[in-house]
XYZ file of C-alpha atoms in Angstrom:
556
model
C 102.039 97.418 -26.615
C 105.394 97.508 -28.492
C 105.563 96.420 -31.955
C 108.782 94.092 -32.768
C 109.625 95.955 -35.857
C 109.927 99.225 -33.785
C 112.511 98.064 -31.911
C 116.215 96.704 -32.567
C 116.671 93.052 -32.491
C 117.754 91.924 -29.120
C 120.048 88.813 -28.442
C 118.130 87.205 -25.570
C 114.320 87.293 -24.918
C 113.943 85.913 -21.639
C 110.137 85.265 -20.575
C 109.249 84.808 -17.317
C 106.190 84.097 -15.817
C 105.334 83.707 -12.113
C 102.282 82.493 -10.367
C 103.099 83.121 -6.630
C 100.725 82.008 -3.409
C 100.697 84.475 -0.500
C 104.135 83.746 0.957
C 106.263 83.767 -2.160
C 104.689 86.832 -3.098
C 107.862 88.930 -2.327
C 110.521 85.968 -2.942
C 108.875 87.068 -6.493
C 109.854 91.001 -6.228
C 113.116 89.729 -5.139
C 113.424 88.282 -8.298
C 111.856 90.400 -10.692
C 114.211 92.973 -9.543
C 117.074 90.679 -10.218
C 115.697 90.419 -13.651
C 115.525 93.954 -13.844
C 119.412 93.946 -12.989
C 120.097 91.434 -15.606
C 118.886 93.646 -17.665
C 120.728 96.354 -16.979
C 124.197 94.939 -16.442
C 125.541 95.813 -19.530
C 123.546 97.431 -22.290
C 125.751 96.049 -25.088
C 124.763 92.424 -24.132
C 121.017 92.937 -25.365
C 119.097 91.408 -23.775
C 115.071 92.350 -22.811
C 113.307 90.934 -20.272
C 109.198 90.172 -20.663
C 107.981 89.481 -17.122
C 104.160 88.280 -15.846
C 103.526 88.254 -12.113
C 100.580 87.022 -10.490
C 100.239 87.679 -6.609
C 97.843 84.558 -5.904
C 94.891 86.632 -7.830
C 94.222 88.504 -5.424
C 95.395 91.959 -7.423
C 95.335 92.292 -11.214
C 98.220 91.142 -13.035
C 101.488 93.097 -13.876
C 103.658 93.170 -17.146
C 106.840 94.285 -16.983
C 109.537 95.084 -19.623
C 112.850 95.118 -18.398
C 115.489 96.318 -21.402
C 118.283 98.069 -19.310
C 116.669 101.976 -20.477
C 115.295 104.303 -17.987
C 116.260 104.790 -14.003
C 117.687 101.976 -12.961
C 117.496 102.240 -9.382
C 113.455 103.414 -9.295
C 110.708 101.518 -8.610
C 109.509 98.578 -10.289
C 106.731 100.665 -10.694
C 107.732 102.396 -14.373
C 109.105 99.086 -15.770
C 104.961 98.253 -15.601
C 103.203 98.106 -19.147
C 100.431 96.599 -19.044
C 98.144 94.058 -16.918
C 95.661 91.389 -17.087
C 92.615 90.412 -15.104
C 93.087 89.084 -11.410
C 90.857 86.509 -11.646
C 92.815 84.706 -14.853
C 93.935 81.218 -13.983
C 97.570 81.306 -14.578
C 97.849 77.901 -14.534
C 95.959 77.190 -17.625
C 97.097 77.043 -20.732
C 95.207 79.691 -22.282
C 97.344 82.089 -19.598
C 100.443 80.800 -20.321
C 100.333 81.164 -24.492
C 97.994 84.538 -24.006
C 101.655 85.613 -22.063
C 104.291 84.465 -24.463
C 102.233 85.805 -27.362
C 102.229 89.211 -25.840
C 105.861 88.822 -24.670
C 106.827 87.897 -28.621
C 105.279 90.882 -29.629
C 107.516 93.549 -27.531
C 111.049 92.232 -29.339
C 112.137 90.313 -31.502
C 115.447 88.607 -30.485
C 118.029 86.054 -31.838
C 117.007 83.833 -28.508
C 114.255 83.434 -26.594
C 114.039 82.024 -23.048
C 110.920 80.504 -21.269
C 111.612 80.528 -16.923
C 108.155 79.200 -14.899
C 108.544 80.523 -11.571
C 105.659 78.807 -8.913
C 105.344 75.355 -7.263
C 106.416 72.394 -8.718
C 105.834 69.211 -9.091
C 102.462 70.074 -9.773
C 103.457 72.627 -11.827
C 102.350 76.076 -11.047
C 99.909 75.260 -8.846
C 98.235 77.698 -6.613
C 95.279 77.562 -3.633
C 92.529 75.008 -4.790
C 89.682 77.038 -4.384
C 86.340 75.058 -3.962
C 83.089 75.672 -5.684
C 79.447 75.787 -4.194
C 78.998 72.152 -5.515
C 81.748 71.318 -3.059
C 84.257 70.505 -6.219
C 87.715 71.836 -6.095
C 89.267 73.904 -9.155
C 92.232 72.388 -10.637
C 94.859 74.808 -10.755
C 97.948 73.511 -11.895
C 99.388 72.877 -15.792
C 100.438 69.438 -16.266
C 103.530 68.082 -18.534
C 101.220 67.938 -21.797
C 99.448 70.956 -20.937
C 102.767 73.177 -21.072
C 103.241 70.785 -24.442
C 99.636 72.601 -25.554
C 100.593 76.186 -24.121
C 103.592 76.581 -26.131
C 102.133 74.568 -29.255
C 99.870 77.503 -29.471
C 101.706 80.457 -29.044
C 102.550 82.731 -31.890
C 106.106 82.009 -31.442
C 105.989 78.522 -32.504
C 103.172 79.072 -35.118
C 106.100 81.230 -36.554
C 108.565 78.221 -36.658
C 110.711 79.485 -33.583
C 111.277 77.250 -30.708
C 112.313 78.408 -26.861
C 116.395 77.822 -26.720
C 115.559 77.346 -22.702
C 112.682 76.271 -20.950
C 114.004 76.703 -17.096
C 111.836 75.437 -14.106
C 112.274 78.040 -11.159
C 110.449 75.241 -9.270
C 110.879 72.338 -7.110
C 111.729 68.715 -8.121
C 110.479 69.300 -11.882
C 113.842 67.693 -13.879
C 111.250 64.835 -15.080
C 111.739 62.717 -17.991
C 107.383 62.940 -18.028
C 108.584 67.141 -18.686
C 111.180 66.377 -21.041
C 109.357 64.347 -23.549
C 106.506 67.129 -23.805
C 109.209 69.452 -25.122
C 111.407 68.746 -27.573
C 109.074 69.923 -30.451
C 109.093 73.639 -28.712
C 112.848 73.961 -26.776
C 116.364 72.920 -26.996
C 117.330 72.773 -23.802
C 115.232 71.876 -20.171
C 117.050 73.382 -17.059
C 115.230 72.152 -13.611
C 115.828 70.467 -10.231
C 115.253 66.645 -8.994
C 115.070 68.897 -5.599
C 113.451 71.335 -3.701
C 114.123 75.215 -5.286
C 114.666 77.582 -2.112
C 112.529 80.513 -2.168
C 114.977 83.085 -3.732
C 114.997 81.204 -6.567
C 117.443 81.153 -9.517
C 119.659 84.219 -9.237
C 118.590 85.718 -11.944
C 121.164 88.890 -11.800
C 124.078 86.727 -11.891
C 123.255 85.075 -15.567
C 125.223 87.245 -17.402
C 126.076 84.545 -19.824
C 123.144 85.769 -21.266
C 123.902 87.955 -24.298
C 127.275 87.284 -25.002
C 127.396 85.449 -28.057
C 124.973 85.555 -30.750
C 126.119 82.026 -32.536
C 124.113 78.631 -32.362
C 126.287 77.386 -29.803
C 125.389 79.726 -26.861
C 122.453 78.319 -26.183
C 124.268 75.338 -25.405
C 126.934 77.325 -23.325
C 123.910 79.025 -21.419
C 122.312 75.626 -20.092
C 125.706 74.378 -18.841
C 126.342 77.475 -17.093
C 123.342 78.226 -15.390
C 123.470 75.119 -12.858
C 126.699 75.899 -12.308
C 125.882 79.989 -11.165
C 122.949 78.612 -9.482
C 124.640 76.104 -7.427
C 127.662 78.942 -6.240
C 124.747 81.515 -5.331
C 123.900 79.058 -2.463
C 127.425 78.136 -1.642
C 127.019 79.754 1.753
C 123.329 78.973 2.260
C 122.489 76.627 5.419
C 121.166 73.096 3.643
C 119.629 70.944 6.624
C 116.405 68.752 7.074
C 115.140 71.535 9.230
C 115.340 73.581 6.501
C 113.896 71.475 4.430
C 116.379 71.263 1.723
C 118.100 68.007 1.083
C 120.413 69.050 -1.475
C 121.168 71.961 -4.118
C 120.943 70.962 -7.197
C 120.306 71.825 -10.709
C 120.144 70.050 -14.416
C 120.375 71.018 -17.833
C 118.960 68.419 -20.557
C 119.135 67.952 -24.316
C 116.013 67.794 -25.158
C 116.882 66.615 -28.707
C 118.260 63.324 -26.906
C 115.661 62.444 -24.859
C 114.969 59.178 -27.000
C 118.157 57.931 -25.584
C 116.544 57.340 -22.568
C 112.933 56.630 -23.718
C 113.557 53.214 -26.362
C 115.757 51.891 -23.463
C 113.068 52.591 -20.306
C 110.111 50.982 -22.795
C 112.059 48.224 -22.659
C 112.962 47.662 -19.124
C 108.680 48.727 -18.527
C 108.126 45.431 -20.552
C 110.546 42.990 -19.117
C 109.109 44.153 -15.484
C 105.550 43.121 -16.378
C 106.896 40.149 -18.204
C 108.585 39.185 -14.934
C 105.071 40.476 -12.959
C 104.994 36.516 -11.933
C 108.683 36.338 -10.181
C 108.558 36.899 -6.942
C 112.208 36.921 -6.658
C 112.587 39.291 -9.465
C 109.766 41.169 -7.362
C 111.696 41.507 -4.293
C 114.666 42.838 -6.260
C 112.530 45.488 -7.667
C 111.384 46.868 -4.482
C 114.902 46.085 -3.145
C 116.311 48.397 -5.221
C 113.215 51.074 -5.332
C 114.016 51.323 -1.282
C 117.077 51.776 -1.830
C 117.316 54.710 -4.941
C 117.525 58.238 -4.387
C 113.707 59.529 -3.495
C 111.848 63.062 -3.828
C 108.838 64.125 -3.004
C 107.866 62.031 -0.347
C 109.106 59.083 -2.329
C 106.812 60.180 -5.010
C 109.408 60.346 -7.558
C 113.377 58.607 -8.114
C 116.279 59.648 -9.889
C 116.343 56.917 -12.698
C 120.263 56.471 -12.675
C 120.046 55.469 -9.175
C 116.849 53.070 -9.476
C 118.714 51.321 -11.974
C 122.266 51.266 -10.897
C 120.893 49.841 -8.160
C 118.667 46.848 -9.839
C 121.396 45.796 -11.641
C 123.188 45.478 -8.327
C 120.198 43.334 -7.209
C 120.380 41.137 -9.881
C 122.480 38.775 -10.913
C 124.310 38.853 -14.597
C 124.458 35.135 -14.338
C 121.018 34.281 -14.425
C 119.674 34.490 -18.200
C 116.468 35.665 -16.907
C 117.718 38.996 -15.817
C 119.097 39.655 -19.549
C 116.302 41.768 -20.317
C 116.343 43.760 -16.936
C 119.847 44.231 -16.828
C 120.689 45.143 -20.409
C 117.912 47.780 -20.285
C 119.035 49.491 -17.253
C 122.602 49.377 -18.478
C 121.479 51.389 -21.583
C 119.810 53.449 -19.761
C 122.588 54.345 -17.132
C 125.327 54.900 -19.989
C 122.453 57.576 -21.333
C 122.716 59.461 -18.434
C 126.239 59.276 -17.571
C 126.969 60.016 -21.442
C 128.707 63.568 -21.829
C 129.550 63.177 -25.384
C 127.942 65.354 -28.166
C 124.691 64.068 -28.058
C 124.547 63.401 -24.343
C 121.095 63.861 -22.929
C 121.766 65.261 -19.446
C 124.693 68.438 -20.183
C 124.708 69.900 -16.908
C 124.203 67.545 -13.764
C 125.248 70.488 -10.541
C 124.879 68.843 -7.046
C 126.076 68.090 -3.791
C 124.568 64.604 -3.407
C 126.534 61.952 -5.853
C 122.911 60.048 -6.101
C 120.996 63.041 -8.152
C 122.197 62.139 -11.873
C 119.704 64.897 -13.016
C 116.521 63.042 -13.944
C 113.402 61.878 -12.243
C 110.592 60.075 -13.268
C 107.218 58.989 -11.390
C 107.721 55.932 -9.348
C 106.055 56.107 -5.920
C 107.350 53.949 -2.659
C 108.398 55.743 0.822
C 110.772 54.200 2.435
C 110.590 54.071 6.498
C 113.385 56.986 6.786
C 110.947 59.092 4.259
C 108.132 58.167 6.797
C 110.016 58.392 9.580
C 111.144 61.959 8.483
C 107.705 63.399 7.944
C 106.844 62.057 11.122
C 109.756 64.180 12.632
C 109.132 67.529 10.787
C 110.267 70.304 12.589
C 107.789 72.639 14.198
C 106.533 76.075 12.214
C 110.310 77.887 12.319
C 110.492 81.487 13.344
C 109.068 83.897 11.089
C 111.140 86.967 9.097
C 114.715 86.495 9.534
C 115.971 88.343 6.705
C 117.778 86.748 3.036
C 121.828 86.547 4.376
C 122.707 87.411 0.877
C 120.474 90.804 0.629
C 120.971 91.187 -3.087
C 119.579 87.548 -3.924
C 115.715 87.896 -2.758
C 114.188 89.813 -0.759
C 115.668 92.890 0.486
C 114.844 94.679 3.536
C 112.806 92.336 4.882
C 113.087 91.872 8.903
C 110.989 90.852 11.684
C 107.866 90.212 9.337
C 108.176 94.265 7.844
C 108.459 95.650 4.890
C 111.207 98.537 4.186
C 110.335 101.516 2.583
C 112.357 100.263 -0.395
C 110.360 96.946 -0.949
C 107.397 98.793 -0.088
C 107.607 100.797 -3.209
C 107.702 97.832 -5.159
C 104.411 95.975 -3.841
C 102.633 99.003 -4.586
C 102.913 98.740 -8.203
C 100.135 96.198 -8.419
C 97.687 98.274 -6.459
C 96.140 101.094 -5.256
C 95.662 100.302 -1.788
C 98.574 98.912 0.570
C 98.890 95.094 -0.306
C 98.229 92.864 2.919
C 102.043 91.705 2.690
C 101.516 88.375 5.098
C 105.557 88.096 4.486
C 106.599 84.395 5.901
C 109.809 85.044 4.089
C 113.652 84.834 4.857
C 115.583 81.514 5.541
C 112.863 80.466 7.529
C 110.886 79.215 4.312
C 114.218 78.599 2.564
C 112.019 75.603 0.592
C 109.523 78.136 -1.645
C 106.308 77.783 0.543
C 107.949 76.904 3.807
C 106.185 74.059 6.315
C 102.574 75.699 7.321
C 101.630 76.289 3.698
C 101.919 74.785 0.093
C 105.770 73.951 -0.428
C 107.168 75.259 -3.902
C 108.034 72.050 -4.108
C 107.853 68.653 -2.778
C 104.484 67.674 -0.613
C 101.935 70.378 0.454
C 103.423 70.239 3.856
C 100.859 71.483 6.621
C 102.799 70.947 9.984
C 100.037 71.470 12.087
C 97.410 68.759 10.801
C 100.627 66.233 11.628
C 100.963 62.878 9.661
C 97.854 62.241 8.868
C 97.760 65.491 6.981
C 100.685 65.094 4.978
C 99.465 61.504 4.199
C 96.510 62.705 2.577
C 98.119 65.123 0.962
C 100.405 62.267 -0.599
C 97.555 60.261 -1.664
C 96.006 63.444 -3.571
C 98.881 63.948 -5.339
C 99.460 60.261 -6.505
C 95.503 60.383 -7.396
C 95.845 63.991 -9.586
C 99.277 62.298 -11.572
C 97.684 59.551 -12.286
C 94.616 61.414 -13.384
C 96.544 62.952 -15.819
C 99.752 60.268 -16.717
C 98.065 58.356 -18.983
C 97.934 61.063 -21.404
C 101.310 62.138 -21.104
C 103.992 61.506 -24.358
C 105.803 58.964 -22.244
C 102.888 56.896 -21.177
C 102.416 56.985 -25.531
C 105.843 56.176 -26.052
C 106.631 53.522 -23.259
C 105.066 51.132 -21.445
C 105.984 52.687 -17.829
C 102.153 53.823 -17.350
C 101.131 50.454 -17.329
C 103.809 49.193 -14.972
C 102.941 51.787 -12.559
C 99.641 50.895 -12.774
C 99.336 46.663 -13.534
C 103.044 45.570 -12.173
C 104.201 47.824 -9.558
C 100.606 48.415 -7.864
C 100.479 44.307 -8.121
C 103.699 43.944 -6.579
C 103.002 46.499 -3.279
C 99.857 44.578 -3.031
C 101.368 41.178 -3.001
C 103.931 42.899 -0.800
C 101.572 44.161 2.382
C 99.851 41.236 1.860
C 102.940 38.993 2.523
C 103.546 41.085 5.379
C 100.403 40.760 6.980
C 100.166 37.059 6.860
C 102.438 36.256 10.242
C 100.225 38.711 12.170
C 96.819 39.082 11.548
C 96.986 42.504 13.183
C 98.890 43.899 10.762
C 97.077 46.851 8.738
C 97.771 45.934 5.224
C 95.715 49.198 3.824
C 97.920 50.895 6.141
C 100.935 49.212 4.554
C 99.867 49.806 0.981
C 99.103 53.437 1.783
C 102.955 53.901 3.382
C 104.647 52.963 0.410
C 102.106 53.663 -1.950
C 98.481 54.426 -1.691
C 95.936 51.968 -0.774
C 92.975 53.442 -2.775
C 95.007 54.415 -5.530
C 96.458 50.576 -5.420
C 93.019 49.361 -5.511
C 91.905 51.474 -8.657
C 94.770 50.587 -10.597
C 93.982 46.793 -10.146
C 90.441 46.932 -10.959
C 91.408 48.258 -14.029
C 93.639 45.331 -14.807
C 90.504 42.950 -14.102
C 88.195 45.165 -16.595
C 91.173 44.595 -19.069
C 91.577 40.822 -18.047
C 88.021 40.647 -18.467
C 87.915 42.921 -22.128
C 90.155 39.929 -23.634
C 88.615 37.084 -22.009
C 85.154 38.132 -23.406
C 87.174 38.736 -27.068
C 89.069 36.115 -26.872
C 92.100 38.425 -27.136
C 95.432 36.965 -25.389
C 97.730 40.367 -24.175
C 101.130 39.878 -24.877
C 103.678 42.435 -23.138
C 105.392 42.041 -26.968
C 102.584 42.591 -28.930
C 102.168 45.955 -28.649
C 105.598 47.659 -29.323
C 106.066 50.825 -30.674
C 107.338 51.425 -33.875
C 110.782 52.775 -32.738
C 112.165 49.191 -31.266
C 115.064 48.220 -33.353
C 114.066 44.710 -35.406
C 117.160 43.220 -34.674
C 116.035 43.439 -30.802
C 115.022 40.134 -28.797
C 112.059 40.183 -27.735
C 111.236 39.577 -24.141
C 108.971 36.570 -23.463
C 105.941 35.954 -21.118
């Protein structure tokens, strides 16, 4: 191991730590050689590159050090340092800390840079393997588990924060992400959509390293969307690809609250308008009708509430609450001021403003889409681009250049099962566990992708409750009382004409039945709580300390 005081000061640190299944196994060379370029581009820019790569555990685990010395064009092979265990869980955050602490210890630097390159929305998350009792591992790090990885590391023990935290995975520009970081990064770069499988192009950042004032880290999270979005200029974006849209975000993470105080707000005057069933139609109105990812799991929050405010009207004093809220919280998005929260909004599709949040309905053109998925595509057609991924790759083999480069995490020849090329343009393709989005499996056909909806509604809300936003705001309990309420009431509207309508079937479209069904009970245990106490919940009576007291306060 290097010490830091060995070694010059570099400008840019740049971390990067990849868990990658079977099939993104060399979308990951691809990219650690791009790092390796980036690296190399131009010695006076400085900047040292820690890398961690994990090949689905089924070798041990490489560390790299990229820092522009040595033979540039040999193998990845003598860029390798040191390496962990196979069998660590990367995505725990005892892995994730145990890296940065040893990355923090090679160099020094002016900057340091934090990219997580896997699956995403579940962040990170790899095969679930399944124990003798029959129990499946979790293996994924949630929003305030990346909060407790970094929290721990030596970096931030030392009073440094990450300038950058980047997300080289799918559909992870969350507000539930950004409020876990502000206390350990600047600046959040991610995508509301899918990340294709040659991932950020890491060898074209050269914005890296140029400056060494406060400014550039600013300059470096504008410009990366922007690089990003030109790499795949020429890439093929169609449904049968699987990507909607290329797009990419960089947030403030210092002006996150400029969202949050507004969104509490609207969270309480839904569930004070939880009895209104026009106000309840306009809700799931304008839910239909937003901007959706993930298999409607998620919605880009400009878009749900540009669109409620469209659905109600400004005339009716009742909507004052609802209307003023999302207007605040519109303005915070579209804001590119100073202190704007969103810096860096690169896409295609006008309806990505560059932040998600968790707000589950599919629509019947999500439903009907799944139910139209394309058959497995061809196998190994080879990257168009040849420097951006993986080189050499055709037909399914492995050139004598690449090969070099899986060899340096074993002894033996690696069992390269290469499903690469455009043909999994989406990180994890359509037969196994997308890098993003739902864990599409095309041959178990609806039904399989429907369960594998309602398991990943069941694991977020597992976990949201504990999340800084679900602290901060009252959109956990929405979710949970008004909007699982409102479905309900919803399929069970529909279902009255004909009794042969399914209305679990209904609920688990949009939504999930079971999930639907949990949520309630727990409103009738809380109903019940402050019956038996004699407690009366207000929606008001339980506001955070932030909320202005000059603010009206909305009314049951």
């Amino acid at each position: 191991m290097t010490n830091q005081q060995d070694n010059q000061t570099a400008n840019w640190m740049i971390m990067v730590y990849i868990a990658a299944d079977d099939v993104l196994a060399n979308f990951a060379v691809g990219s650690l050689k791009q790092l390796k370029r980036l690296a190399s581009q131009n010695d006076n820019d400085n900047v040292v590159v820690a890398a961690q790569f994990d090949a689905n555990g089924q070798l041990n685990i490489a560390r790299l050090i990229f820092d522009g010395t040595g033979n540039k064009s040999e193998s990845l092979q003598g860029n390798k340092v040191d390496e962990v265990a196979a069998d660590i869980n990367m995505a725990t955050p005892f892995a994730l800390t145990s890296f940065i602490n040893w990355a923090y210890a090679q160099r020094e630097a002016q900057h340091y840079c934090l990219f997580l390159w896997g699956h995403g929305p579940e962040l990170l998350v790899d095969d679930y393997p399944v124990l003798a009792s029959g129990q499946k591992v979790k293996k994924f790090l949630t929003p305030s588990e990346l909060k407790s990885a970094l929290k721990d590391t030596n970096l931030a023990k030392a009073g440094n924060k990450f300038d950058i935290v980047g997300i080289d995975a799918c559909c992870m520009s969350l507000v539930e992400l950004a409020c876990e970081l502000p206390d350990h990064a600047d600046f959040l770069v991610a995508s509301q959509e899918e990340v294709p499988d040659f991932s950020f192009p890491y060898d074209q950042l050269r914005i890296f390293g140029k400056n060494e004032n406060s400014r550039e880290s600013a300059t470096v999270c504008k410009e990366i969307p922007k690089r990003y979005v030109a790499a795949y200029r020429d890439y093929i974006v169609t449904r049968e690809e699987r990507i909607n849209s290329i797009t990419l975000s960089g947030l403030s993470l210092k002006d996150i609250a400029a969202v949050v105080k507004p969104l509490d707000r609207l969270a309480a005057a839904l569930m004070n308008s939880i009895h209104d069933e026009n106000k309840r139609q306009a809700v799931i109105d304008a839910r239909a009708n937003s901007r959706g990812f993930v298999a409607g799991l998620y919605v880009d929050l400009y878009h749900f509430c540009w669109q409620l405010c469209c659905k109600l009207s400004s005339e009716d004093p009742s909507n004052g609450e609802l209307l003023a809220a999302c207007t605040e919280i519109c303005d915070a998005i579209d804001s590119r001021d100073d202190d704007a929260l969103v810096i860096a909004n690169e896409s295609a599709d006008k309806n990505c403003h560059g932040l998600s949040i968790y707000f589950p309905y599919m629509t019947d053109a999500e439903l009907a889409g799944m139910e139209s998925s394309p058959p497995v595509r061809q196998k190994g057609l080879k990257d168009p681009l040849n420097s951006h991924g993986t080189n050499g790759l055709t037909n399914g083999k492995i050139s004598v250049e690449e090969k070099s480069d899986i060899d340096i995490f074993s002894d033996d020849e690696m069992d390269v099962r290469e499903k690469g090329g455009m043909d999994v343009l989406a990180k994890g393709g359509i037969d196994v566990p997308a890098k993003g989005g739902i864990d599409v499996l095309a041959k178990g056909g609806i039904d399989v992708l429907a369960k594998l909806r309602r398991q990943r509604i069941e694991e977020t809300e597992q976990y949201y409750a504990d999340l800084e936003l679900s602290k901060k705001t009252r959109w956990a309990k929405f979710i949970r009382h008004g909007w699982s309420r409102w479905l309900a009431e919803e399929a069970a509207s529909g279902a009255k004409p004909s009794p042969a309508v399914d209305m679990s079937g209904v609920l688990d479209q949009r939504y999930s039945a079971q999930q639907c069904a949990i949520n309630l009970l727990s409103l009738c245990k809380e109903l019940e709580k402050e019956k038996t106490s004699g407690y009366s919940h207000e929606w008001s009576s339980d506001q955070p300390p932030h909320r202005g007291a000059g603010h009206r306060q909305p009314s049951n």
